[in-house]
């Protein structure tokens, strides 16, 4: 009886450990083979993540945009340094098309939370399959533009973002898998059953590396 129970518990633990969870990986693409590619992960403890695409994977690539593109009604994500007032001193503003008439609430529609598979609740990410955090962030629709300040309303409320001469303004456009290339930067949202070693991508955001490689736009905090 005891042995059977322990065996059942052990089997259940293995099954639980293999349950896919949602999360993010981000870094530079080091190899491409067919519809899969390897990302040298900039976050977490996994060195390389092998990403596979499916027929439903959404791929977008960033291109340059200007301040004139930042208008009311436009969907944006702002990242940078968070001021004590809560304002985001934006290092990067990314323009994205609305999804089903609405602006996404963050990176690929998430704010770094990790829903457990089969539930609607969120929890802590696995040790190696990590999300973004500890930096200034705002995502949603631009509801006002006044000088260098954008008012951004999203799922989690309203935030202001301040532009400077150093703010990098980008726009996302849909692309096909042929746009994936070695040395490009990739931010990937997907599911993994092995803490990010292998990832099935639902969304892939491609961009060219900056002066600091693929870490641009995500400032470190000390």
Tab-separated table of C-alpha atoms in Angstrom:
chain	number	residue	atom	x	y	z
A	1	UNK	CA	0.000	0.000	0.000
A	2	UNK	CA	2.684	2.460	1.060
A	3	UNK	CA	4.865	1.578	-1.908
A	4	UNK	CA	1.933	2.081	-4.279
A	5	UNK	CA	1.125	5.470	-2.771
A	6	UNK	CA	4.750	6.594	-3.016
A	7	UNK	CA	4.929	5.426	-6.615
A	8	UNK	CA	1.748	7.321	-7.425
A	9	UNK	CA	3.081	10.446	-5.735
A	10	UNK	CA	6.381	10.147	-7.575
A	11	UNK	CA	4.591	9.730	-10.889
A	12	UNK	CA	2.426	12.741	-10.099
A	13	UNK	CA	5.476	14.833	-9.231
A	14	UNK	CA	7.119	13.972	-12.546
A	15	UNK	CA	3.938	14.864	-14.417
A	16	UNK	CA	3.641	18.152	-12.522
A	17	UNK	CA	7.254	19.066	-13.227
A	18	UNK	CA	6.675	18.513	-16.944
A	19	UNK	CA	3.553	20.687	-17.115
A	20	UNK	CA	4.233	23.556	-19.560
A	21	UNK	CA	4.112	27.072	-18.141
A	22	UNK	CA	4.032	30.444	-19.882
A	23	UNK	CA	6.966	32.817	-19.730
A	24	UNK	CA	9.560	34.906	-21.565
A	25	UNK	CA	13.100	34.526	-22.792
A	26	UNK	CA	15.152	37.232	-24.447
A	27	UNK	CA	18.576	37.456	-26.042
A	28	UNK	CA	20.583	37.170	-29.251
A	29	UNK	CA	19.893	34.546	-31.916
A	30	UNK	CA	22.965	32.329	-32.326
A	31	UNK	CA	21.657	29.794	-34.863
A	32	UNK	CA	18.650	29.175	-37.109
A	33	UNK	CA	17.462	25.839	-38.509
A	34	UNK	CA	14.178	25.656	-40.382
A	35	UNK	CA	11.388	26.878	-38.122
A	36	UNK	CA	13.466	26.751	-34.944
A	37	UNK	CA	16.258	28.935	-33.621
A	38	UNK	CA	18.542	29.168	-30.595
A	39	UNK	CA	18.572	32.255	-28.349
A	40	UNK	CA	21.461	33.038	-26.018
A	41	UNK	CA	19.303	33.992	-23.063
A	42	UNK	CA	20.083	37.368	-21.443
A	43	UNK	CA	17.865	36.696	-18.404
A	44	UNK	CA	17.749	33.808	-15.946
A	45	UNK	CA	20.240	30.955	-15.667
A	46	UNK	CA	19.534	29.068	-18.903
A	47	UNK	CA	22.411	29.740	-21.293
A	48	UNK	CA	20.728	28.797	-24.563
A	49	UNK	CA	17.031	28.319	-25.322
A	50	UNK	CA	15.857	26.446	-28.408
A	51	UNK	CA	12.702	28.109	-29.742
A	52	UNK	CA	10.303	26.336	-32.095
A	53	UNK	CA	7.579	27.990	-34.144
A	54	UNK	CA	4.096	26.733	-34.880
A	55	UNK	CA	1.565	27.742	-37.508
A	56	UNK	CA	-0.023	30.125	-34.990
A	57	UNK	CA	3.200	31.824	-33.806
A	58	UNK	CA	3.088	35.602	-34.285
A	59	UNK	CA	6.342	37.172	-35.496
A	60	UNK	CA	6.970	40.914	-35.487
A	61	UNK	CA	10.086	42.942	-36.241
A	62	UNK	CA	10.947	46.398	-35.012
A	63	UNK	CA	11.695	49.282	-37.358
A	64	UNK	CA	12.525	52.930	-36.668
A	65	UNK	CA	9.733	55.441	-35.965
A	66	UNK	CA	9.594	59.131	-35.026
A	67	UNK	CA	7.875	61.329	-32.451
A	68	UNK	CA	5.287	62.297	-35.042
A	69	UNK	CA	4.068	58.675	-34.904
A	70	UNK	CA	3.198	59.036	-31.203
A	71	UNK	CA	-0.418	60.179	-31.344
A	72	UNK	CA	-3.534	59.680	-29.246
A	73	UNK	CA	-5.108	56.306	-29.934
A	74	UNK	CA	-1.775	54.618	-30.744
A	75	UNK	CA	-0.769	51.492	-28.793
A	76	UNK	CA	2.672	51.678	-27.177
A	77	UNK	CA	4.988	50.051	-24.667
A	78	UNK	CA	7.422	52.309	-22.817
A	79	UNK	CA	10.467	50.984	-20.970
A	80	UNK	CA	13.144	52.844	-19.045
A	81	UNK	CA	13.951	54.150	-15.582
A	82	UNK	CA	11.071	54.517	-13.136
A	83	UNK	CA	11.063	57.859	-11.299
A	84	UNK	CA	9.908	58.171	-7.677
A	85	UNK	CA	6.752	59.871	-8.967
A	86	UNK	CA	5.895	56.745	-10.948
A	87	UNK	CA	6.661	58.379	-14.303
A	88	UNK	CA	8.705	56.304	-16.744
A	89	UNK	CA	11.777	58.108	-18.089
A	90	UNK	CA	11.583	56.305	-21.413
A	91	UNK	CA	14.651	54.792	-23.017
A	92	UNK	CA	12.461	53.036	-25.554
A	93	UNK	CA	8.946	53.533	-26.900
A	94	UNK	CA	7.602	50.714	-29.057
A	95	UNK	CA	4.510	51.214	-31.222
A	96	UNK	CA	2.396	48.121	-31.858
A	97	UNK	CA	-0.810	47.482	-33.788
A	98	UNK	CA	-3.970	46.941	-31.755
A	99	UNK	CA	-5.020	43.311	-31.253
A	100	UNK	CA	-8.732	42.794	-31.879
A	101	UNK	CA	-9.242	46.522	-31.470
A	102	UNK	CA	-7.428	46.741	-28.130
A	103	UNK	CA	-3.919	47.579	-26.981
A	104	UNK	CA	-1.947	44.794	-25.334
A	105	UNK	CA	-1.229	45.203	-21.624
A	106	UNK	CA	2.515	44.721	-21.883
A	107	UNK	CA	5.104	42.502	-23.521
A	108	UNK	CA	2.982	40.358	-25.828
A	109	UNK	CA	-0.032	41.111	-23.649
A	110	UNK	CA	1.536	40.205	-20.307
A	111	UNK	CA	3.414	42.091	-17.600
A	112	UNK	CA	5.845	39.382	-16.624
A	113	UNK	CA	3.272	37.270	-14.740
A	114	UNK	CA	3.296	33.524	-15.125
A	115	UNK	CA	-0.076	31.803	-15.349
A	116	UNK	CA	0.170	28.160	-14.396
A	117	UNK	CA	-1.023	25.821	-17.113
A	118	UNK	CA	-4.688	24.958	-16.757
A	119	UNK	CA	-5.451	27.732	-14.252
A	120	UNK	CA	-6.277	31.389	-14.348
A	121	UNK	CA	-4.059	32.334	-11.427
A	122	UNK	CA	-0.547	33.690	-11.547
A	123	UNK	CA	2.470	32.628	-9.580
A	124	UNK	CA	6.236	32.874	-9.390
A	125	UNK	CA	8.154	32.001	-12.542
A	126	UNK	CA	10.292	28.862	-12.723
A	127	UNK	CA	13.904	29.472	-11.764
A	128	UNK	CA	15.225	29.527	-15.326
A	129	UNK	CA	12.215	30.662	-17.370
A	130	UNK	CA	12.143	34.270	-16.333
A	131	UNK	CA	10.128	37.415	-17.002
A	132	UNK	CA	11.038	41.072	-17.036
A	133	UNK	CA	10.984	43.181	-13.928
A	134	UNK	CA	12.699	45.872	-11.871
A	135	UNK	CA	12.512	48.676	-14.415
A	136	UNK	CA	10.143	51.453	-15.487
A	137	UNK	CA	7.293	50.161	-17.616
A	138	UNK	CA	4.037	51.385	-19.140
A	139	UNK	CA	1.841	49.825	-21.803
A	140	UNK	CA	-1.489	50.643	-23.412
A	141	UNK	CA	-3.114	53.373	-25.473
A	142	UNK	CA	-1.802	56.927	-25.706
A	143	UNK	CA	-4.614	59.106	-24.379
A	144	UNK	CA	-2.745	62.434	-24.371
A	145	UNK	CA	0.431	63.973	-25.755
A	146	UNK	CA	1.736	67.144	-24.122
A	147	UNK	CA	5.222	68.252	-25.082
A	148	UNK	CA	7.625	65.489	-24.073
A	149	UNK	CA	5.057	63.645	-21.948
A	150	UNK	CA	2.792	60.800	-23.023
A	151	UNK	CA	-0.196	59.667	-20.980
A	152	UNK	CA	-0.617	55.929	-21.431
A	153	UNK	CA	-3.732	54.091	-20.276
A	154	UNK	CA	-3.537	50.312	-19.979
A	155	UNK	CA	-5.089	47.378	-18.226
A	156	UNK	CA	-3.358	48.303	-14.974
A	157	UNK	CA	-4.181	52.000	-14.961
A	158	UNK	CA	-2.709	55.223	-16.306
A	159	UNK	CA	1.012	56.025	-16.405
A	160	UNK	CA	2.984	58.935	-17.840
A	161	UNK	CA	6.151	58.477	-19.868
A	162	UNK	CA	8.693	61.227	-20.506
A	163	UNK	CA	10.632	61.418	-23.779
A	164	UNK	CA	14.188	62.714	-24.128
A	165	UNK	CA	16.559	63.173	-27.053
A	166	UNK	CA	17.928	59.713	-26.216
A	167	UNK	CA	14.547	57.926	-26.373
A	168	UNK	CA	14.566	55.212	-29.031
A	169	UNK	CA	11.218	55.088	-30.867
A	170	UNK	CA	10.355	51.899	-32.730
A	171	UNK	CA	7.386	50.344	-34.507
A	172	UNK	CA	6.505	46.661	-34.776
A	173	UNK	CA	5.479	45.067	-38.085
A	174	UNK	CA	4.397	41.513	-38.802
A	175	UNK	CA	7.004	39.361	-40.589
A	176	UNK	CA	7.455	35.722	-41.618
A	177	UNK	CA	9.977	33.181	-40.328
A	178	UNK	CA	12.324	34.168	-43.169
A	179	UNK	CA	13.070	37.352	-41.201
A	180	UNK	CA	14.737	35.376	-38.389
A	181	UNK	CA	18.522	35.665	-38.677
A	182	UNK	CA	21.663	35.020	-36.641
A	183	UNK	CA	22.790	37.957	-34.447
A	184	UNK	CA	19.311	39.506	-34.313
A	185	UNK	CA	17.734	40.064	-30.909
A	186	UNK	CA	14.634	38.055	-30.019
A	187	UNK	CA	12.140	38.452	-27.189
A	188	UNK	CA	9.995	35.345	-27.063
A	189	UNK	CA	6.769	34.611	-25.263
A	190	UNK	CA	5.797	30.959	-25.190
A	191	UNK	CA	5.466	27.795	-23.150
A	192	UNK	CA	8.123	25.504	-21.757
A	193	UNK	CA	8.080	22.234	-19.820
A	194	UNK	CA	11.803	22.367	-18.980
A	195	UNK	CA	12.327	25.839	-17.491
A	196	UNK	CA	13.113	27.516	-20.799
A	197	UNK	CA	15.606	25.057	-22.280
A	198	UNK	CA	13.105	24.486	-25.084
A	199	UNK	CA	10.297	26.935	-25.812
A	200	UNK	CA	7.244	26.692	-28.061
A	201	UNK	CA	6.759	30.268	-29.228
A	202	UNK	CA	3.417	32.011	-29.334
A	203	UNK	CA	4.968	35.452	-30.021
A	204	UNK	CA	8.408	36.484	-31.244
A	205	UNK	CA	9.650	40.093	-31.276
A	206	UNK	CA	12.724	40.603	-33.483
A	207	UNK	CA	15.024	43.633	-33.412
A	208	UNK	CA	18.516	44.681	-34.442
A	209	UNK	CA	21.171	44.697	-31.687
A	210	UNK	CA	22.062	48.055	-30.177
A	211	UNK	CA	25.347	49.422	-28.867
A	212	UNK	CA	25.053	47.150	-25.839
A	213	UNK	CA	23.969	44.121	-27.855
A	214	UNK	CA	20.545	42.713	-27.070
A	215	UNK	CA	20.229	44.289	-23.621
A	216	UNK	CA	19.224	47.724	-24.929
A	217	UNK	CA	16.024	49.118	-23.520
A	218	UNK	CA	16.158	47.121	-20.275
A	219	UNK	CA	18.276	49.138	-17.807
A	220	UNK	CA	19.856	47.431	-14.833
A	221	UNK	CA	19.244	48.679	-11.319
A	222	UNK	CA	21.857	48.814	-8.593
